[in-house]
Amino acid sequence: MDKNLMAAEQEVKKLTDKLPLLKKEIGKVIVGQEETIEHMLITFLAGGHALLEGVPGLAKTLLIKTISQAIDLKFNRIQFTPDLMPSDIVGTEILEEDHSTGKKFFKFNKGPIFANIVLADEINRTPPKTQAALLEAMQEFEVTYSGKTYEMDRPFFILATQNPIEQSGTFPLPEAQQDRFLFYIKIGYPSAKEEETILKNTTGTHRPKVEKIISGPEIIRLQELVREVYISDDLIGYVSDLVRATRPETSNSDFVKQWVGWGAGPRAGQAMILTAKARALQEGRFSVTIQDLKHVAYPVLRHRVIVNFRAEAEGIDSDKVTQELLEQIKPQIVSL
């Protein structure tokens, strides 16, 4: 075997072997929530951002902080409140004086968004003006202030949380901003056994220490490897059919025409393919399967398919639309 190829295979194996160790380290603190942890790691591997939704007390913030402790990257937490201003996030200019010359000048003080992992805690508690301060950083990985552009350090992830049951004093994220999140992850209640373990682990004296498992450059290399994972033209066609079927004007589904107001855009297809590649790599494979695509379809389409008022009244949400389409649309593949 060629030495360069052998070295490349050893590098890939060394990196992918760290992913199970990363999950294990997170599991020291977080009980259960295997699918949520998997989706978070997929988000990292795909180089995107995640929006987590769950009722209070389900360890959303703790999960993100634990992940940041297991990854050797700079972490900042921003607590979103109704009086938070955009400058509290991106930074602001302050007037300083050069003591040697006496001249005064403006200096840009970077805000908490200048980190590798940014926890936007309770993002729906701040007005749209402040929420929008995240948009440029999320999409272009840079911040513009007073006509000057400041690059974000890579890798860069925004992990936002919100509670679904609180209405007073909240500002729901606009659909256009939700679309910037690669995944919309819903966190459910723990099982009875998991809840007993949580109660036992969190009311005693034991405090688990989370070790650093993986570095920033290694995350960047894994993101490059994700792009190299193979996906067949047939599966790309399947993704296109699925995304186009969410749009009432191009869908053949009566269910979609009846219940959906707006379908997903092309970014949904990009997100499905990229996250399916990340899932395949996470499982040690270098080829995407139909199961990968079906697995990521829900968190990808959850915030990109907007149901109409009639559907909301009947209790039909975007997950139900995704379920119907996954049952209706079959990939044009001879062998799965």
GROMACS .gro file of C-alpha atoms in nm:
model
  336
    1MET     CA    1   0.000   0.000   0.000
    2ASP     CA    2   0.118   0.351  -0.081
    3LYS     CA    3   0.278   0.518   0.224
    4ASN     CA    4   0.082   0.841   0.177
    5LEU     CA    5  -0.246   0.650   0.158
    6MET     CA    6  -0.153   0.448   0.466
    7ALA     CA    7  -0.069   0.766   0.658
    8ALA     CA    8  -0.399   0.923   0.551
    9GLU     CA    9  -0.596   0.619   0.667
   10GLN     CA   10  -0.416   0.622   1.003
   11GLU     CA   11  -0.493   0.993   1.045
   12VAL     CA   12  -0.862   0.938   0.968
   13LYS     CA   13  -0.883   0.644   1.208
   14LYS     CA   14  -0.710   0.839   1.484
   15LEU     CA   15  -0.958   1.125   1.447
   16THR     CA   16  -1.276   0.916   1.413
   17ASP     CA   17  -1.174   0.702   1.711
   18LYS     CA   18  -1.197   1.015   1.925
   19LEU     CA   19  -1.570   1.058   1.859
   20PRO     CA   20  -1.684   0.764   2.079
   21LEU     CA   21  -1.444   0.889   2.349
   22LEU     CA   22  -1.603   1.233   2.323
   23LYS     CA   23  -1.950   1.084   2.370
   24LYS     CA   24  -1.827   0.885   2.670
   25GLU     CA   25  -1.675   1.195   2.830
   26ILE     CA   26  -2.000   1.391   2.786
   27GLY     CA   27  -2.185   1.093   2.937
   28LYS     CA   28  -1.998   1.147   3.264
   29VAL     CA   29  -2.227   1.446   3.328
   30ILE     CA   30  -2.526   1.403   3.097
   31VAL     CA   31  -2.749   1.103   3.167
   32GLY     CA   32  -2.931   0.964   2.864
   33GLN     CA   33  -3.006   1.209   2.580
   34GLU     CA   34  -2.805   0.990   2.338
   35GLU     CA   35  -2.983   1.120   2.030
   36THR     CA   36  -2.943   1.482   2.139
   37ILE     CA   37  -2.570   1.432   2.197
   38GLU     CA   38  -2.540   1.260   1.858
   39HIS     CA   39  -2.717   1.551   1.688
   40MET     CA   40  -2.491   1.802   1.863
   41LEU     CA   41  -2.178   1.621   1.746
   42ILE     CA   42  -2.319   1.600   1.393
   43THR     CA   43  -2.364   1.978   1.407
   44PHE     CA   44  -1.996   2.019   1.501
   45LEU     CA   45  -1.874   1.782   1.230
   46ALA     CA   46  -2.088   1.956   0.967
   47GLY     CA   47  -1.967   2.299   1.078
   48GLY     CA   48  -2.310   2.444   1.152
   49HIS     CA   49  -2.515   2.586   1.438
   50ALA     CA   50  -2.786   2.424   1.649
   51LEU     CA   51  -3.106   2.545   1.816
   52LEU     CA   52  -3.210   2.340   2.120
   53GLU     CA   53  -3.564   2.348   2.252
   54GLY     CA   54  -3.687   2.188   2.571
   55VAL     CA   55  -3.878   2.269   2.889
   56PRO     CA   56  -3.680   2.409   3.184
   57GLY     CA   57  -3.465   2.162   3.376
   58LEU     CA   58  -3.368   1.927   3.092
   59ALA     CA   59  -2.999   2.023   3.109
   60LYS     CA   60  -2.983   2.214   2.780
   61THR     CA   61  -2.729   2.462   2.913
   62LEU     CA   62  -2.540   2.192   3.106
   63LEU     CA   63  -2.513   1.979   2.791
   64ILE     CA   64  -2.358   2.262   2.591
   65LYS     CA   65  -2.117   2.356   2.871
   66THR     CA   66  -2.013   1.992   2.910
   67ILE     CA   67  -1.945   1.960   2.537
   68SER     CA   68  -1.736   2.277   2.550
   69GLN     CA   69  -1.534   2.129   2.839
   70ALA     CA   70  -1.461   1.811   2.639
   71ILE     CA   71  -1.346   2.009   2.335
   72ASP     CA   72  -1.033   2.223   2.365
   73LEU     CA   73  -1.190   2.547   2.238
   74LYS     CA   74  -1.275   2.891   2.376
   75PHE     CA   75  -1.628   2.901   2.519
   76ASN     CA   76  -1.850   3.200   2.599
   77ARG     CA   77  -2.204   3.210   2.736
   78ILE     CA   78  -2.445   3.495   2.657
   79GLN     CA   79  -2.758   3.517   2.870
   80PHE     CA   80  -3.023   3.674   2.648
   81THR     CA   81  -3.255   3.922   2.822
   82PRO     CA   82  -3.511   4.177   2.699
   83ASP     CA   83  -3.268   4.468   2.756
   84LEU     CA   84  -2.968   4.308   2.581
   85MET     CA   85  -2.825   4.526   2.303
   86PRO     CA   86  -2.640   4.419   1.984
   87SER     CA   87  -2.321   4.580   2.118
   88ASP     CA   88  -2.342   4.351   2.422
   89ILE     CA   89  -2.291   4.062   2.178
   90VAL     CA   90  -2.057   4.179   1.902
   91GLY     CA   91  -1.865   4.443   2.099
   92THR     CA   92  -1.827   4.820   2.090
   93GLU     CA   93  -1.573   5.096   2.033
   94ILE     CA   94  -1.422   5.278   2.329
   95LEU     CA   95  -1.219   5.597   2.335
   96GLU     CA   96  -0.859   5.544   2.448
   97GLU     CA   97  -0.554   5.767   2.477
   98ASP     CA   98  -0.200   5.698   2.364
   99HIS     CA   99   0.001   5.794   2.671
  100SER     CA  100   0.321   5.856   2.472
  101THR     CA  101   0.165   6.106   2.229
  102GLY     CA  102  -0.151   6.215   2.408
  103LYS     CA  103  -0.359   6.137   2.099
  104LYS     CA  104  -0.702   5.984   2.145
  105PHE     CA  105  -0.835   5.703   1.929
  106PHE     CA  106  -1.120   5.455   1.912
  107LYS     CA  107  -1.047   5.091   1.985
  108PHE     CA  108  -1.287   4.804   1.913
  109ASN     CA  109  -1.345   4.583   2.215
  110LYS     CA  110  -1.462   4.242   2.096
  111GLY     CA  111  -1.780   4.107   2.252
  112PRO     CA  112  -1.854   3.754   2.379
  113ILE     CA  113  -1.945   3.632   2.030
  114PHE     CA  114  -1.570   3.615   1.959
  115ALA     CA  115  -1.526   3.259   2.083
  116ASN     CA  116  -1.524   2.915   1.922
  117ILE     CA  117  -1.836   2.790   2.099
  118VAL     CA  118  -2.100   3.049   2.188
  119LEU     CA  119  -2.397   2.952   2.405
  120ALA     CA  120  -2.689   3.184   2.324
  121ASP     CA  121  -2.897   3.100   2.630
  122GLU     CA  122  -3.273   3.162   2.600
  123ILE     CA  123  -3.232   3.335   2.265
  124ASN     CA  124  -3.607   3.402   2.240
  125ARG     CA  125  -3.596   3.635   2.542
  126THR     CA  126  -3.434   3.921   2.349
  127PRO     CA  127  -3.590   4.145   2.079
  128PRO     CA  128  -3.535   4.080   1.706
  129LYS     CA  129  -3.285   4.368   1.677
  130THR     CA  130  -3.050   4.192   1.917
  131GLN     CA  131  -3.121   3.845   1.775
  132ALA     CA  132  -3.021   3.979   1.432
  133ALA     CA  133  -2.676   4.069   1.567
  134LEU     CA  134  -2.593   3.699   1.534
  135LEU     CA  135  -2.686   3.669   1.166
  136GLU     CA  136  -2.364   3.788   1.002
  137ALA     CA  137  -2.147   3.579   1.232
  138MET     CA  138  -2.363   3.270   1.172
  139GLN     CA  139  -2.358   3.297   0.795
  140GLU     CA  140  -2.033   3.473   0.698
  141PHE     CA  141  -1.825   3.389   1.009
  142GLU     CA  142  -1.737   3.755   1.051
  143VAL     CA  143  -1.861   4.070   1.225
  144THR     CA  144  -1.874   4.419   1.070
  145TYR     CA  145  -1.852   4.723   1.299
  146SER     CA  146  -1.804   5.085   1.184
  147GLY     CA  147  -1.720   4.969   0.834
  148LYS     CA  148  -1.446   4.731   0.947
  149THR     CA  149  -1.474   4.352   0.927
  150TYR     CA  150  -1.348   4.121   1.201
  151GLU     CA  151  -1.301   3.752   1.122
  152MET     CA  152  -1.427   3.490   1.368
  153ASP     CA  153  -1.188   3.223   1.491
  154ARG     CA  154  -1.248   2.878   1.345
  155PRO     CA  155  -1.413   2.650   1.423
  156PHE     CA  156  -1.712   2.862   1.521
  157PHE     CA  157  -2.043   2.733   1.657
  158ILE     CA  158  -2.349   2.908   1.794
  159LEU     CA  159  -2.561   2.682   2.014
  160ALA     CA  160  -2.887   2.850   2.114
  161THR     CA  161  -3.151   2.736   2.363
  162GLN     CA  162  -3.514   2.826   2.409
  163ASN     CA  163  -3.809   2.710   2.618
  164PRO     CA  164  -4.127   2.611   2.430
  165ILE     CA  165  -4.381   2.675   2.706
  166GLU     CA  166  -4.307   3.036   2.799
  167GLN     CA  167  -4.492   3.305   2.605
  168SER     CA  168  -4.476   3.616   2.826
  169GLY     CA  169  -4.173   3.832   2.749
  170THR     CA  170  -4.046   3.621   2.461
  171PHE     CA  171  -3.970   3.706   2.100
  172PRO     CA  172  -3.992   3.401   1.868
  173LEU     CA  173  -3.704   3.377   1.622
  174PRO     CA  174  -3.799   3.490   1.269
  175GLU     CA  175  -3.817   3.206   1.018
  176ALA     CA  176  -3.529   3.355   0.817
  177GLN     CA  177  -3.301   3.342   1.121
  178GLN     CA  178  -3.414   2.993   1.219
  179ASP     CA  179  -3.304   2.881   0.874
  180ARG     CA  180  -2.944   2.974   0.966
  181PHE     CA  181  -2.944   2.691   1.222
  182LEU     CA  182  -2.833   2.362   1.073
  183PHE     CA  183  -3.035   2.158   1.326
  184TYR     CA  184  -3.342   2.230   1.536
  185ILE     CA  185  -3.314   1.979   1.820
  186LYS     CA  186  -3.603   1.903   2.054
  187ILE     CA  187  -3.511   1.760   2.394
  188GLY     CA  188  -3.763   1.533   2.564
  189TYR     CA  189  -3.808   1.415   2.921
  190PRO     CA  190  -3.578   1.140   3.053
  191SER     CA  191  -3.701   0.784   3.107
  192ALA     CA  192  -3.788   0.668   3.460
  193LYS     CA  193  -3.455   0.489   3.501
  194GLU     CA  194  -3.259   0.786   3.365
  195GLU     CA  195  -3.442   1.023   3.599
  196GLU     CA  196  -3.352   0.809   3.899
  197THR     CA  197  -2.988   0.817   3.791
  198ILE     CA  198  -3.002   1.196   3.750
  199LEU     CA  199  -3.147   1.239   4.099
  200LYS     CA  200  -2.878   1.013   4.245
  201ASN     CA  201  -2.587   1.175   4.060
  202THR     CA  202  -2.683   1.537   4.122
  203THR     CA  203  -2.771   1.530   4.492
  204GLY     CA  204  -2.451   1.378   4.628
  205THR     CA  205  -2.092   1.490   4.667
  206HIS     CA  206  -1.950   1.340   4.347
  207ARG     CA  207  -1.849   1.596   4.084
  208PRO     CA  208  -1.727   1.433   3.763
  209LYS     CA  209  -1.432   1.598   3.591
  210VAL     CA  210  -1.459   1.633   3.215
  211GLU     CA  211  -1.131   1.590   3.026
  212LYS     CA  212  -1.036   1.751   2.695
  213ILE     CA  213  -1.071   1.489   2.422
  214ILE     CA  214  -1.038   1.675   2.094
  215SER     CA  215  -0.884   2.003   1.977
  216GLY     CA  216  -0.998   2.279   1.741
  217PRO     CA  217  -0.762   2.182   1.456
  218GLU     CA  218  -0.885   1.822   1.484
  219ILE     CA  219  -1.247   1.941   1.458
  220ILE     CA  220  -1.156   2.141   1.146
  221ARG     CA  221  -0.988   1.835   0.994
  222LEU     CA  222  -1.296   1.624   1.067
  223GLN     CA  223  -1.512   1.888   0.897
  224GLU     CA  224  -1.291   1.854   0.589
  225LEU     CA  225  -1.330   1.475   0.601
  226VAL     CA  226  -1.709   1.509   0.620
  227ARG     CA  227  -1.703   1.686   0.283
  228GLU     CA  228  -1.516   1.389   0.135
  229VAL     CA  229  -1.779   1.131   0.240
  230TYR     CA  230  -1.945   0.982  -0.069
  231ILE     CA  231  -2.314   1.021  -0.154
  232SER     CA  232  -2.464   0.871  -0.470
  233ASP     CA  233  -2.649   1.073  -0.733
  234ASP     CA  234  -2.959   0.865  -0.656
  235LEU     CA  235  -2.956   0.979  -0.293
  236ILE     CA  236  -2.895   1.341  -0.396
  237GLY     CA  237  -3.202   1.307  -0.619
  238TYR     CA  238  -3.397   1.165  -0.323
  239VAL     CA  239  -3.302   1.467  -0.109
  240SER     CA  240  -3.411   1.702  -0.386
  241ASP     CA  241  -3.745   1.519  -0.423
  242LEU     CA  242  -3.802   1.530  -0.048
  243VAL     CA  243  -3.727   1.901  -0.012
  244ARG     CA  244  -3.933   1.999  -0.316
  245ALA     CA  245  -4.222   1.791  -0.184
  246THR     CA  246  -4.242   2.017   0.124
  247ARG     CA  247  -4.348   2.311  -0.096
  248PRO     CA  248  -4.723   2.327  -0.166
  249GLU     CA  249  -4.670   2.470  -0.517
  250THR     CA  250  -4.441   2.185  -0.631
  251SER     CA  251  -4.561   1.898  -0.410
  252ASN     CA  252  -4.767   1.601  -0.525
  253SER     CA  253  -4.875   1.536  -0.167
  254ASP     CA  254  -5.231   1.631  -0.077
  255PHE     CA  255  -5.119   1.632   0.287
  256VAL     CA  256  -4.867   1.909   0.212
  257LYS     CA  257  -5.112   2.112   0.002
  258GLN     CA  258  -5.364   2.096   0.286
  259TRP     CA  259  -5.144   2.168   0.588
  260VAL     CA  260  -4.826   2.350   0.480
  261GLY     CA  261  -4.800   2.726   0.434
  262TRP     CA  262  -4.433   2.747   0.330
  263GLY     CA  263  -4.194   2.471   0.232
  264ALA     CA  264  -3.820   2.433   0.282
  265GLY     CA  265  -3.566   2.614   0.064
  266PRO     CA  266  -3.249   2.481  -0.101
  267ARG     CA  267  -3.055   2.529   0.224
  268ALA     CA  268  -3.255   2.237   0.367
  269GLY     CA  269  -3.119   2.001   0.100
  270GLN     CA  270  -2.765   2.121   0.163
  271ALA     CA  271  -2.813   2.065   0.537
  272MET     CA  272  -2.956   1.715   0.486
  273ILE     CA  273  -2.665   1.599   0.272
  274LEU     CA  274  -2.397   1.757   0.492
  275THR     CA  275  -2.541   1.624   0.819
  276ALA     CA  276  -2.600   1.279   0.667
  277LYS     CA  277  -2.230   1.275   0.568
  278ALA     CA  278  -2.139   1.377   0.925
  279ARG     CA  279  -2.352   1.096   1.069
  280ALA     CA  280  -2.188   0.844   0.837
  281LEU     CA  281  -1.840   0.959   0.942
  282GLN     CA  282  -1.944   0.950   1.308
  283GLU     CA  283  -2.029   0.583   1.260
  284GLY     CA  284  -1.702   0.510   1.082
  285ARG     CA  285  -1.846   0.498   0.730
  286PHE     CA  286  -1.742   0.691   0.421
  287SER     CA  287  -2.065   0.653   0.228
  288VAL     CA  288  -2.411   0.797   0.301
  289THR     CA  289  -2.707   0.559   0.328
  290ILE     CA  290  -3.079   0.621   0.307
  291GLN     CA  291  -3.097   0.565   0.684
  292ASP     CA  292  -2.857   0.857   0.738
  293LEU     CA  293  -3.082   1.088   0.538
  294LYS     CA  294  -3.399   0.976   0.713
  295HIS     CA  295  -3.234   1.018   1.052
  296VAL     CA  296  -3.138   1.382   0.992
  297ALA     CA  297  -3.459   1.476   0.807
  298TYR     CA  298  -3.649   1.574   1.123
  299PRO     CA  299  -3.399   1.819   1.282
  300VAL     CA  300  -3.324   1.964   0.937
  301LEU     CA  301  -3.685   2.023   0.828
  302ARG     CA  302  -3.838   2.097   1.170
  303HIS     CA  303  -3.779   2.473   1.145
  304ARG     CA  304  -3.787   2.503   0.767
  305VAL     CA  305  -4.137   2.367   0.699
  306ILE     CA  306  -4.397   2.618   0.817
  307VAL     CA  307  -4.745   2.474   0.867
  308ASN     CA  308  -5.054   2.691   0.818
  309PHE     CA  309  -5.303   2.811   1.080
  310ARG     CA  310  -5.538   2.523   1.010
  311ALA     CA  311  -5.263   2.271   1.082
  312GLU     CA  312  -5.174   2.446   1.408
  313ALA     CA  313  -5.538   2.432   1.514
  314GLU     CA  314  -5.547   2.059   1.439
  315GLY     CA  315  -5.221   1.992   1.624
  316ILE     CA  316  -5.025   1.905   1.308
  317ASP     CA  317  -4.664   2.021   1.319
  318SER     CA  318  -4.369   2.008   1.079
  319ASP     CA  319  -4.252   1.674   1.221
  320LYS     CA  320  -4.582   1.519   1.113
  321VAL     CA  321  -4.532   1.661   0.763
  322THR     CA  322  -4.180   1.514   0.750
  323GLN     CA  323  -4.311   1.176   0.869
  324GLU     CA  324  -4.577   1.171   0.594
  325LEU     CA  325  -4.324   1.261   0.323
  326LEU     CA  326  -4.071   1.002   0.438
  327GLU     CA  327  -4.346   0.739   0.408
  328GLN     CA  328  -4.466   0.863   0.069
  329ILE     CA  329  -4.139   0.933  -0.114
  330LYS     CA  330  -3.918   0.639  -0.202
  331PRO     CA  331  -3.566   0.670  -0.340
  332GLN     CA  332  -3.516   0.550  -0.696
  333ILE     CA  333  -3.249   0.296  -0.601
  334VAL     CA  334  -3.233  -0.067  -0.708
  335SER     CA  335  -3.055  -0.183  -0.391
  336LEU     CA  336  -3.051  -0.010  -0.051
   0.00000   0.00000   0.00000
